[in-house]
Short mmCIF file of C-alpha atoms in Angstrom, two decimals:
data_model
loop_
_atom_site.label_atom_id
_atom_site.label_comp_id
_atom_site.label_asym_id
_atom_site.label_seq_id
_atom_site.Cartn_x
_atom_site.Cartn_y
_atom_site.Cartn_z
CA ASP A 1 -20.67 -30.20 -15.14
CA ARG A 2 -17.69 -29.04 -14.27
CA PRO A 3 -17.01 -24.87 -14.79
CA ASP A 4 -14.95 -23.88 -17.79
CA PRO A 5 -11.24 -22.36 -17.03
CA PRO A 6 -11.46 -18.80 -16.21
CA ARG A 7 -10.53 -16.32 -18.95
CA ALA A 8 -8.43 -13.09 -19.85
CA LEU A 9 -6.23 -13.58 -16.50
CA GLN A 10 -4.27 -10.49 -16.44
CA LEU A 11 -1.81 -8.60 -14.06
CA SER A 12 -3.49 -5.33 -12.85
CA GLU A 13 -0.92 -3.65 -10.39
CA ALA A 14 2.48 -5.40 -8.90
CA SER A 15 3.81 -4.20 -5.63
CA GLY A 16 6.90 -5.48 -4.06
CA THR A 17 4.87 -7.90 -1.78
CA SER A 18 1.63 -8.23 -3.90
CA LEU A 19 0.05 -9.17 -7.09
CA SER A 20 -3.64 -7.73 -8.12
CA LEU A 21 -5.06 -10.03 -10.62
CA SER A 22 -7.85 -9.85 -12.77
CA TRP A 23 -10.30 -12.69 -14.90
CA ALA A 24 -13.44 -13.07 -16.17
CA PRO A 25 -15.38 -15.97 -15.40
CA GLY A 26 -15.92 -19.08 -17.76
CA PHE A 27 -18.96 -21.00 -18.23
CA ASN A 28 -20.03 -22.07 -14.72
CA GLY A 29 -21.22 -25.76 -15.64
CA GLY A 30 -24.93 -24.57 -14.39
CA LEU A 31 -23.90 -24.06 -10.95
CA PRO A 32 -22.50 -21.61 -8.49
CA GLN A 33 -18.84 -21.41 -8.36
CA HIS A 34 -15.86 -19.59 -6.77
CA PHE A 35 -12.07 -19.23 -7.56
CA LEU A 36 -8.82 -20.69 -6.32
CA LEU A 37 -5.70 -18.59 -6.80
CA ARG A 38 -2.27 -20.03 -5.74
CA ALA A 39 1.03 -18.07 -6.58
CA GLU A 40 4.66 -20.03 -6.78
CA GLY A 41 7.50 -18.82 -6.71
CA PRO A 42 11.66 -20.05 -7.22
CA ASP A 43 12.43 -20.39 -3.70
CA ALA A 44 9.85 -18.39 -2.11
CA PRO A 45 7.68 -20.29 0.34
CA PRO A 46 4.31 -20.90 -1.35
CA PRO A 47 1.98 -18.31 0.23
CA PRO A 48 -1.47 -19.66 1.05
CA ALA A 49 -3.87 -20.31 -1.38
CA ALA A 50 -6.61 -17.64 -1.72
CA LEU A 51 -10.35 -18.28 -2.42
CA VAL A 52 -12.44 -15.43 -4.03
CA THR A 53 -16.63 -16.13 -3.39
CA SER A 54 -17.57 -13.22 -5.36
CA GLY A 55 -15.89 -11.16 -7.97
CA PHE A 56 -13.01 -11.69 -10.24
CA SER A 57 -10.27 -9.98 -8.67
CA LEU A 58 -7.99 -10.24 -5.73
CA THR A 59 -4.60 -9.02 -4.71
CA LEU A 60 -2.10 -12.00 -3.30
CA GLY A 61 -0.08 -10.35 -0.58
CA GLY A 62 2.85 -11.71 1.33
CA LEU A 63 5.11 -11.89 -1.57
CA ARG A 64 8.58 -11.40 -1.82
CA PRO A 65 9.95 -8.45 -3.84
CA GLU A 66 11.57 -8.99 -7.31
CA THR A 67 9.95 -12.45 -7.48
CA PRO A 68 8.73 -14.25 -10.47
CA TYR A 69 5.61 -16.03 -9.05
CA ASP A 70 3.58 -18.83 -11.45
CA VAL A 71 0.27 -17.89 -10.57
CA THR A 72 -3.01 -19.84 -11.38
CA VAL A 73 -6.51 -18.96 -11.24
CA THR A 74 -9.17 -22.59 -10.78
CA ALA A 75 -13.07 -22.22 -11.26
CA ARG A 76 -14.54 -24.51 -8.80
CA ASN A 77 -18.37 -25.82 -8.68
CA ALA A 78 -19.79 -28.79 -6.51
CA ARG A 79 -18.66 -30.85 -9.49
CA GLY A 80 -15.37 -30.10 -9.59
CA ASP A 81 -12.58 -27.43 -10.89
CA SER A 82 -11.68 -26.24 -14.32
CA ALA A 83 -7.96 -26.65 -15.64
CA PRO A 84 -6.27 -23.51 -14.71
CA ALA A 85 -5.54 -20.22 -16.49
CA ARG A 86 -2.05 -19.46 -15.70
CA LEU A 87 -0.18 -16.32 -15.59
CA ARG A 88 3.85 -15.07 -14.90
CA ALA A 89 3.87 -12.22 -13.06
CA VAL A 90 6.93 -10.65 -11.17
CA THR A 91 6.72 -8.39 -8.06
CA SER A 92 8.40 -4.81 -8.00
#
């Protein structure tokens, strides 16, 4: 089956141009899974989506200073994508 959404998504550090995030995996649906992260900010071009194939943390770089971003983390396996876990974070 498709994986469950990631759990406990949290901001571990923010700088002027990056956000460091961590999360706990949900049930993988019985298949190997990886995670897709996206960040969207008002009047800011979205950085490329980041794909994590192992581990449960990542730093998204290339962001604008003092900008709020809506971050989503989606689990993906061979059967499809989970619902996204969401977090609003602000660069410093």
